[in-house]
Amino acid sequence: MVKTGLYAEIIVDLAVRKTDHVFHYAVPQEFEDVLQIGSRVLVPFRERQLAGYVVGFGLPESQVHIREIAGILDEEPVFSLELLELARWMSESYLCSTAEALQRIISPRLQVKSGREVRRIIPALAGEELEQIVASMSRAPRQAAVLRAAMASPGLSVKELAATAETTSKTVKLLVDKGYLAAVKKTASQDTSGYDGPQFAAGYGALQLNADQTTALEQIEAALKNGKFNTFLLHGVTGSGKTEVYLRAIAAALQEGRQAVALVPEIALTPQMIELFQARFGSLVAVLHSGLAGTARYQAWRRVKSGEAPVVLGTRSAVFAPMPRPGLFIIDEEHESTYKQDDHLRYHAREVALKRAQQSGSVVILGSATPSLESYLRAGKGGLYHLLELPARIGNHPLPPVQVVDMREEIRRGNRGIFSLSLIEAISRRLERHEQVILFLNRRGYANFVVCRECGLVLKCPSCDISLTYHLDGRLRCHYCNYSITLPTLCPKCSSKNIRHFGVGTQKVEEEARRLFPQAKILRMDSDTTSRRGSHERIINSFRDGHTDILIGTQMIAKGLDLPKVTLVGVINADTTLHMPDFRAAERTFQLLTQVAGRAGRGSLAGEVQVQTYTPEHYSIIAAAAHDYESFYRSEAPVRRALGYPPFNHLARLLLTYADEEILTKGALLAKELLEKIVTSCNHPIEVLGPAPAPLSRIKGQFRWQLVLKGPHRNTLKDVLKESLIILDKERPAFKPSVHVDINPQGMS
Ligand SMILES: [Zn+2]
Ligand SMILES: [Zn+2]
């Protein structure tokens, strides 16, 4: 049968999506006017009907076996041409299929059953009026929270709104009865563009800018007016007012008729942050993050797509926000590793934002007090980014003095406890003055290094310069190249017997603090104490309201919190980060210490920081204590360059997992052999290290081994990996392990 007319190119959503195959389908006449690129359709595929995405139109090579599209799944396209281009780029860059990339981009849309009728709640009064009502509700915080949520996300159902405001449906209904909110009947697939809420007034609620902020903003505004792709690195010390620059830049983008997205790390998306955006932009803000329930997320997505919410605040996945005319991408704390998705499709939100900005002629602002080496290198002389500096804190609050406490001295003085005498004294002073203390201990799970408590020596791999990790077989092992030695009984540097492996948990710190300061009110915040919903906020509120004297926690407390009564921050042990088996260990240490130190002295009271360590001479600790990013960069960059690590080289990891370790190691050796063969045959300067057990060598019964590849070009590295994956796939079922590829991973646990 020969057909004339329109043919659509369709990527079928197959369960196995390693590669893309575009199929042609005939477009029935009744769909001709509605079908577009980005439409999701139902197509016959073998004996089944499957979903597919229209990615283009064109004539098939042959008209044999061409079948017809069976139906259109949505009223309008689920992605734009811009996002399709992005998906194709992701498929190339992250070694996934276009269908997988599209899934990632549009996922919230697909989780929703459309057409169900529900009552949707919208504000019944103008924005300013409602804000006054909210301000007068100090005795009814739940009602105020509901009103704020309704202003931020108009169109939620009663249940969703109650959940968002962490209260009951009864509170929502009460506000409807009072006439502050209105309930309208809409089907879930309709948008809420009829809603005419508070409009944004330029400059409303804005803070006075200092000279550095003004200079930075002027350059950003000029770039926004220019309407071309441009990237700024906003390097500002903690408390220097980066957020105010973001908010003004967003206002400028809106005035150009463009939309803006601001990404924050998961942990920084606090109610404080959301309130700040809502106070400035009212109902123009949509909040997007993975914690949003299906329909609420879908509603936010719709408001963004229709242009009704031109300001997007969210975490990593919000980088895919379907803005019709993006103009500004902001990435706050751009150095954070949480911007990298670390399973399935391993994309980096910073890279995706830069790509989207390039496609759409947008401006990118990367903000940080401690920029990643990658970004800082690019912002150097002749680099791709423009560097904007905010060197002073707002209101000229001084950065707190940081005292480095040498724990080797404590051992010499006979103090074998977790707390140095100096830290104990400083805490006691705070308790007497009724000021607050934060005690910080970084994340658990990396306590497997061996340190000499007399001289601070940590054993490292001679060729990779990463700390060796202690294994149960009594050996110390390099996780990159598998170099290993037996655990020495005497320190090779000072011959002390006091060399052993090391680790303290937050619980131990809490016990010790309770013993030393029995009169103090102490709370602990880590993944154990915050697993229940809302417990994170409860702990923070108790601390903020002054019901707690000492807060002990992991990196959860290092970021974003503005706690004016904290005058002492104690870092229990800087070494656990410094000796992570990772080439970024020094960078992470510097970042973490800077963040933690930034928590002290934010109010009118002067702050102080104490950092305990066995390695006080390390440049990352010295530079963090001096609040000196430049000097850190100058020390770290040559080390990275010499060892061939990013940002001067590219690195990839091939992680292999399997339930049987012997089969796994055999498979890992086979993969190594194969990679070396490919590298030799195409004559690329790529180094293949390992195989070695991963730092977390077994998870849920699966053993984990890794190969590490280093090379000067990302593209050749990617090509080699791509080829190896194809060949390894052909070796199955003889080749058994699962293979996971990560190019430029943020961590290799
Ligand atoms: Zn020693
Ligand atoms: Zn090594």
Coordinates of C-alpha atoms in Angstrom, one line a residue, residues 51-457:
A51 CA 4.5 5.5 23.5
G52 CA 6.8 7.5 21.3
Y53 CA 8.0 11.0 20.8
V54 CA 7.8 12.9 17.6
V55 CA 11.3 14.2 16.8
G56 CA 10.8 15.4 13.2
F57 CA 9.0 14.9 10.0
G58 CA 10.3 13.4 6.8
L59 CA 9.9 10.8 4.1
P60 CA 10.8 7.2 4.9
E61 CA 13.3 5.5 2.7
S62 CA 10.8 2.8 1.8
Q63 CA 7.1 2.8 2.3
V64 CA 6.9 -0.9 3.0
H65 CA 5.6 -1.7 6.5
I66 CA 4.8 1.9 7.3
R67 CA 2.1 2.0 9.9
E68 CA -0.1 4.8 11.2
I69 CA 0.1 6.7 14.5
A70 CA -2.7 5.3 16.7
G71 CA -3.2 8.3 19.0
I72 CA -1.9 11.5 20.5
L73 CA -1.3 11.2 24.3
D74 CA -1.3 14.9 25.3
E75 CA -3.1 18.1 24.3
E76 CA 0.2 19.8 23.5
P77 CA 3.9 18.9 22.9
V78 CA 5.8 17.8 26.0
F79 CA 9.1 19.2 24.9
S80 CA 10.3 22.0 22.6
L81 CA 12.8 22.0 19.8
E82 CA 15.3 23.5 22.2
L83 CA 14.9 20.6 24.7
L84 CA 15.0 18.0 21.9
E85 CA 18.4 19.5 20.9
L86 CA 19.4 19.3 24.5
A87 CA 18.4 15.6 24.7
R88 CA 20.5 14.8 21.6
W89 CA 23.5 16.6 23.1
M90 CA 23.0 14.7 26.4
S91 CA 22.8 11.4 24.5
E92 CA 26.2 12.2 23.0
S93 CA 27.8 13.6 26.1
Y94 CA 26.6 11.1 28.7
L95 CA 26.4 7.9 26.6
C96 CA 22.7 7.4 26.9
S97 CA 20.0 7.2 24.3
T98 CA 17.9 10.3 23.3
A99 CA 14.8 8.6 24.7
E100 CA 16.5 8.2 28.1
A101 CA 17.5 11.9 28.0
L102 CA 14.0 12.9 27.0
Q103 CA 12.6 10.8 29.9
R104 CA 14.8 12.7 32.3
I105 CA 13.8 16.1 30.8
I106 CA 10.1 15.6 30.9
S107 CA 9.7 13.1 33.7
P108 CA 7.3 15.0 35.9
R109 CA 4.8 15.4 33.0
L110 CA 4.5 11.7 32.4
Q111 CA 3.8 10.7 36.0
V112 CA 0.4 12.4 35.9
K113 CA -2.9 11.0 34.9
S114 CA -4.6 13.9 33.2
G115 CA -8.3 14.7 33.0
R116 CA -9.3 14.0 36.6
E117 CA -11.6 16.7 38.1
V118 CA -10.4 18.2 41.3
R119 CA -11.0 21.5 43.2
R120 CA -8.0 23.7 42.9
I121 CA -7.2 26.5 45.4
I122 CA -6.2 29.9 44.2
P123 CA -5.8 33.2 46.2
A124 CA -9.0 35.2 46.3
L125 CA -7.4 38.5 47.1
A126 CA -4.7 40.6 45.5
G127 CA -1.1 39.8 46.4
E128 CA -0.3 42.8 48.5
E129 CA -3.5 42.4 50.5
L130 CA -2.8 38.8 51.1
E131 CA 0.8 39.6 52.2
Q132 CA -0.6 42.0 54.8
I133 CA -2.9 39.4 56.1
V134 CA 0.0 36.9 56.3
A135 CA 2.0 39.5 58.2
S136 CA -0.8 39.9 60.7
M137 CA -1.0 36.2 61.3
S138 CA 1.8 35.8 63.8
R139 CA -0.5 33.8 66.1
A140 CA -1.7 31.5 63.3
P141 CA 1.5 30.3 61.7
R142 CA -0.2 27.3 59.9
Q143 CA -2.7 29.6 58.2
A144 CA 0.0 31.9 57.2
A145 CA 2.0 29.0 55.8
V146 CA -1.0 27.9 53.7
L147 CA -1.5 31.4 52.3
R148 CA 2.1 31.7 51.4
A149 CA 2.0 28.3 49.7
A150 CA -1.2 29.3 47.8
M151 CA 0.4 32.5 46.6
A152 CA 3.5 30.6 45.5
S153 CA 1.7 27.7 43.8
P154 CA -1.8 28.7 42.9
G155 CA -3.9 25.9 41.6
L156 CA -2.9 23.1 44.0
S157 CA -5.6 20.8 45.3
V158 CA -6.7 21.1 49.0
K159 CA -4.7 18.1 49.9
E160 CA -1.6 19.2 48.1
L161 CA -1.7 22.7 49.5
A162 CA -2.1 21.2 53.0
A163 CA 0.8 19.0 52.5
T164 CA 3.0 21.8 51.1
A165 CA 2.2 23.9 54.1
E166 CA 2.6 20.9 56.4
T167 CA -0.9 21.2 57.9
T168 CA -4.3 19.7 57.5
S169 CA -7.0 20.1 54.9
K170 CA -9.1 21.7 57.6
T171 CA -6.8 24.8 57.8
V172 CA -7.1 25.2 54.0
K173 CA -10.9 25.0 54.1
L174 CA -11.0 27.5 56.9
L175 CA -9.2 30.0 54.8
V176 CA -11.6 29.4 51.9
D177 CA -14.5 30.1 54.3
K178 CA -12.8 33.3 55.4
G179 CA -12.7 34.4 51.8
Y180 CA -8.9 34.6 51.5
L181 CA -8.7 31.6 49.1
A182 CA -11.1 30.4 46.5
A183 CA -11.8 26.9 45.3
V184 CA -12.3 26.5 41.5
K185 CA -13.2 23.4 39.5
K186 CA -10.6 22.5 36.9
T187 CA -9.4 19.4 35.3
A188 CA -5.8 18.5 36.2
S189 CA -4.6 19.0 32.7
Q190 CA -5.8 22.5 32.4
D191 CA -3.5 25.3 33.3
T192 CA -4.2 28.1 35.8
S193 CA -3.4 30.9 33.5
G194 CA -6.7 32.6 34.2
Y195 CA -5.3 33.4 37.6
D196 CA -4.4 37.1 37.9
G197 CA -2.3 37.2 41.0
P198 CA 0.2 39.6 42.5
Q199 CA 2.3 41.1 39.8
F200 CA 6.0 41.7 40.1
A201 CA 7.1 45.2 40.6
A202 CA 10.7 45.9 39.7
G203 CA 12.8 46.7 42.8
Y204 CA 10.1 45.7 45.3
G205 CA 11.7 44.6 48.5
A206 CA 15.2 44.9 47.1
L207 CA 18.2 45.6 49.4
Q208 CA 20.7 48.4 48.9
L209 CA 23.7 47.2 46.9
N210 CA 27.3 47.9 47.9
A211 CA 29.8 49.0 45.3
D212 CA 31.1 45.5 44.4
Q213 CA 27.5 44.2 44.0
T214 CA 26.6 47.1 41.8
T215 CA 29.6 46.5 39.5
A216 CA 28.8 42.9 39.2
L217 CA 25.1 43.5 38.5
E218 CA 25.9 46.1 35.9
Q219 CA 27.9 43.7 33.9
I220 CA 25.2 41.0 34.1
E221 CA 22.5 43.4 33.1
A222 CA 24.5 44.6 30.1
A223 CA 24.9 40.9 29.0
L224 CA 21.2 40.3 29.5
K225 CA 20.4 43.3 27.3
N226 CA 22.8 42.1 24.7
G227 CA 20.9 38.8 24.6
K228 CA 23.9 36.6 23.8
F229 CA 25.4 33.6 25.5
N230 CA 27.6 34.8 28.3
T231 CA 28.9 33.1 31.5
F232 CA 29.9 34.9 34.7
L233 CA 31.6 33.3 37.7
L234 CA 30.4 35.3 40.7
H235 CA 33.0 34.6 43.3
G236 CA 31.9 36.1 46.6
V237 CA 32.9 35.3 50.2
T238 CA 30.2 33.8 52.5
G239 CA 27.7 36.5 53.4
S240 CA 28.8 38.8 50.6
G241 CA 25.3 39.2 49.2
K242 CA 25.3 36.9 46.1
T243 CA 21.6 36.2 46.5
E244 CA 20.7 39.9 46.1
V245 CA 22.7 40.0 42.9
Y246 CA 20.8 36.9 41.7
L247 CA 17.4 38.4 42.5
R248 CA 18.2 41.7 40.7
A249 CA 19.6 39.8 37.7
I250 CA 16.3 37.8 37.6
A251 CA 14.3 41.0 37.6
A252 CA 16.5 42.3 34.7
A253 CA 15.8 39.1 32.7
L254 CA 12.1 39.4 33.3
Q255 CA 12.2 42.9 32.0
E256 CA 13.8 41.6 28.8
G257 CA 10.8 39.3 28.5
R258 CA 12.8 36.2 29.3
Q259 CA 12.6 33.5 32.0
A260 CA 15.1 32.7 34.7
V261 CA 16.0 29.5 36.6
A262 CA 17.9 29.6 39.9
L263 CA 19.4 26.2 41.0
V264 CA 20.4 25.6 44.6
P265 CA 21.9 22.5 46.1
E266 CA 19.4 20.1 47.5
I267 CA 20.3 21.0 51.1
A268 CA 20.0 24.8 50.5
L269 CA 16.4 24.7 49.2
T270 CA 15.2 25.8 52.7
P271 CA 11.9 27.5 53.5
Q272 CA 14.1 30.6 54.1
M273 CA 15.3 30.5 50.5
I274 CA 11.8 30.0 49.0
E275 CA 10.3 32.8 51.1
L276 CA 13.0 35.1 49.9
F277 CA 12.1 34.5 46.2
Q278 CA 8.4 34.7 46.9
A279 CA 8.8 37.9 48.8
R280 CA 10.4 39.4 45.7
F281 CA 8.5 37.8 42.8
G282 CA 5.3 36.6 44.4
S283 CA 3.3 34.2 42.3
L284 CA 5.8 34.4 39.4
V285 CA 7.9 31.8 41.2
A286 CA 7.6 28.1 40.6
V287 CA 9.5 25.8 42.9
L288 CA 10.7 22.6 41.3
H289 CA 12.4 19.8 43.2
S290 CA 12.2 16.0 43.3
G291 CA 10.4 16.0 46.7
L292 CA 7.3 17.5 45.1
A293 CA 4.4 15.1 44.8
G294 CA 3.2 14.2 41.3
T295 CA 0.3 16.6 40.7
A296 CA 2.0 19.5 42.5
R297 CA 5.1 19.0 40.5
Y298 CA 3.0 18.8 37.3
Q299 CA 1.2 22.0 38.2
A300 CA 4.5 23.9 38.7
W301 CA 5.8 22.4 35.4
R302 CA 2.7 23.7 33.6
R303 CA 3.0 27.2 35.1
V304 CA 6.6 27.3 33.9
K305 CA 5.8 26.0 30.4
S306 CA 2.9 28.5 29.9
G307 CA 5.2 31.4 30.9
E308 CA 2.9 32.1 33.9
A309 CA 5.7 31.4 36.3
P310 CA 8.8 32.9 34.7
V311 CA 11.0 32.5 37.8
V312 CA 12.0 28.9 38.6
L313 CA 13.7 28.0 41.9
G314 CA 14.8 24.5 42.3
T315 CA 17.3 21.7 42.7
R316 CA 19.3 19.8 40.1
S317 CA 16.5 18.6 37.9
A318 CA 15.0 22.1 37.6
V319 CA 17.7 22.7 35.0
F320 CA 15.2 21.1 32.6
A321 CA 12.4 23.6 33.4
P322 CA 10.4 24.0 30.2
M323 CA 10.7 27.8 29.9
P324 CA 9.4 29.1 26.6
R325 CA 12.2 31.8 26.3
P326 CA 15.0 31.2 28.8
G327 CA 17.3 34.1 29.4
L328 CA 19.1 33.4 32.6
F329 CA 20.5 30.3 34.4
I330 CA 21.8 30.8 37.9
I331 CA 23.7 28.1 39.7
D332 CA 24.3 28.9 43.3
E333 CA 27.2 27.0 45.1
E334 CA 28.3 25.9 41.7
H335 CA 31.0 23.7 43.2
E336 CA 28.6 21.4 44.9
S337 CA 28.8 17.8 43.9
T338 CA 25.0 17.4 44.3
Y339 CA 24.6 19.0 40.9
K340 CA 25.9 15.8 39.4
Q341 CA 23.3 13.1 39.1
D342 CA 25.1 10.1 40.5
D343 CA 23.0 7.2 39.2
H344 CA 21.4 6.2 35.9
L345 CA 21.9 9.2 33.6
R346 CA 24.9 10.9 35.1
Y347 CA 24.5 14.4 33.9
H348 CA 25.9 17.5 35.6
A349 CA 23.4 20.4 36.0
R350 CA 26.1 23.0 35.4
E351 CA 27.0 21.5 32.1
V352 CA 23.4 21.2 31.1
A353 CA 22.7 24.8 32.0
L354 CA 25.7 26.0 30.0
K355 CA 24.5 24.0 27.0
R356 CA 20.9 25.3 27.3
A357 CA 22.2 28.9 27.6
Q358 CA 24.4 28.4 24.6
Q359 CA 21.4 27.2 22.6
S360 CA 19.1 30.0 23.7
G361 CA 21.5 32.9 23.9
S362 CA 21.2 33.1 27.7
V363 CA 23.3 34.4 30.5
V364 CA 24.8 32.0 33.1
I365 CA 25.8 33.0 36.6
L366 CA 27.9 30.5 38.5
G367 CA 28.0 31.6 42.2
S368 CA 30.3 30.4 44.9
A369 CA 32.5 31.4 47.8
T370 CA 34.8 28.5 46.8
P371 CA 34.5 27.9 43.0
S372 CA 35.3 24.6 41.6
L373 CA 38.8 24.4 40.1
E374 CA 37.1 23.8 36.7
S375 CA 35.2 27.1 36.8
Y376 CA 38.0 29.1 38.3
L377 CA 40.4 28.0 35.6
R378 CA 37.9 29.0 32.9
A379 CA 37.4 32.4 34.6
G380 CA 41.1 33.1 34.4
K381 CA 42.9 35.2 31.9
G382 CA 41.7 34.5 28.3
G383 CA 39.2 32.0 29.7
L384 CA 35.6 31.5 28.7
Y385 CA 34.0 33.0 31.8
H386 CA 34.0 36.5 33.2
L387 CA 35.1 36.7 36.8
L388 CA 33.0 38.9 39.1
E389 CA 34.4 39.3 42.7
L390 CA 32.5 40.2 45.9
P391 CA 35.4 40.3 48.4
A392 CA 33.6 41.7 51.4
R393 CA 30.7 40.6 53.6
I394 CA 27.5 42.6 53.6
G395 CA 27.5 45.4 56.3
N396 CA 31.3 44.8 56.5
H397 CA 30.8 42.1 59.1
P398 CA 34.3 40.7 59.4
L399 CA 35.0 37.1 58.4
P400 CA 35.5 35.2 61.7
P401 CA 39.1 34.4 62.8
V402 CA 39.9 30.7 62.3
Q403 CA 42.2 29.0 64.8
V404 CA 43.8 25.7 63.7
V405 CA 44.3 23.3 66.6
D406 CA 47.1 20.8 66.2
M407 CA 45.8 17.5 67.6
R408 CA 49.3 16.0 67.7
E409 CA 50.1 18.5 70.4
E410 CA 47.1 17.3 72.4
I411 CA 48.4 13.7 72.2
R412 CA 51.8 15.0 73.5
R413 CA 50.1 16.7 76.3
G414 CA 48.3 13.5 77.2
N415 CA 44.9 14.5 76.0
R416 CA 43.5 11.6 74.0
G417 CA 39.9 12.8 73.8
I418 CA 37.9 14.1 70.9
F419 CA 38.0 17.7 72.1
S420 CA 41.1 19.7 72.4
L421 CA 41.6 21.8 75.6
S422 CA 41.3 24.9 73.5
L423 CA 37.9 23.9 72.1
I424 CA 36.7 22.9 75.5
E425 CA 37.6 26.3 76.9
A426 CA 36.0 28.1 74.0
I427 CA 32.7 26.1 74.4
S428 CA 32.6 26.9 78.1
R429 CA 33.0 30.6 77.4
R430 CA 30.0 30.5 75.0
L431 CA 27.8 28.6 77.5
E432 CA 28.6 31.2 80.2
R433 CA 27.6 34.0 77.9
H434 CA 24.5 32.2 76.6
E435 CA 25.7 32.2 73.0
Q436 CA 25.5 29.3 70.6
V437 CA 27.9 26.7 69.4
I438 CA 28.0 24.5 66.3
L439 CA 30.1 21.4 66.3
F440 CA 30.8 20.1 62.9
L441 CA 31.9 16.6 61.8
N442 CA 31.9 15.7 58.2
R443 CA 30.2 12.8 56.6
R444 CA 30.6 9.3 57.8
G445 CA 31.7 6.3 55.8
Y446 CA 35.2 7.5 54.9
A447 CA 36.9 6.6 58.2
N448 CA 39.1 3.9 56.7
F449 CA 42.3 5.8 56.4
V450 CA 45.3 5.3 58.6
V451 CA 46.9 8.2 60.4
C452 CA 49.9 8.6 62.7
R453 CA 48.7 10.4 65.7
E454 CA 52.2 11.5 66.6
C455 CA 53.3 13.1 63.3
G456 CA 50.1 13.2 61.3
L457 CA 51.4 11.1 58.5

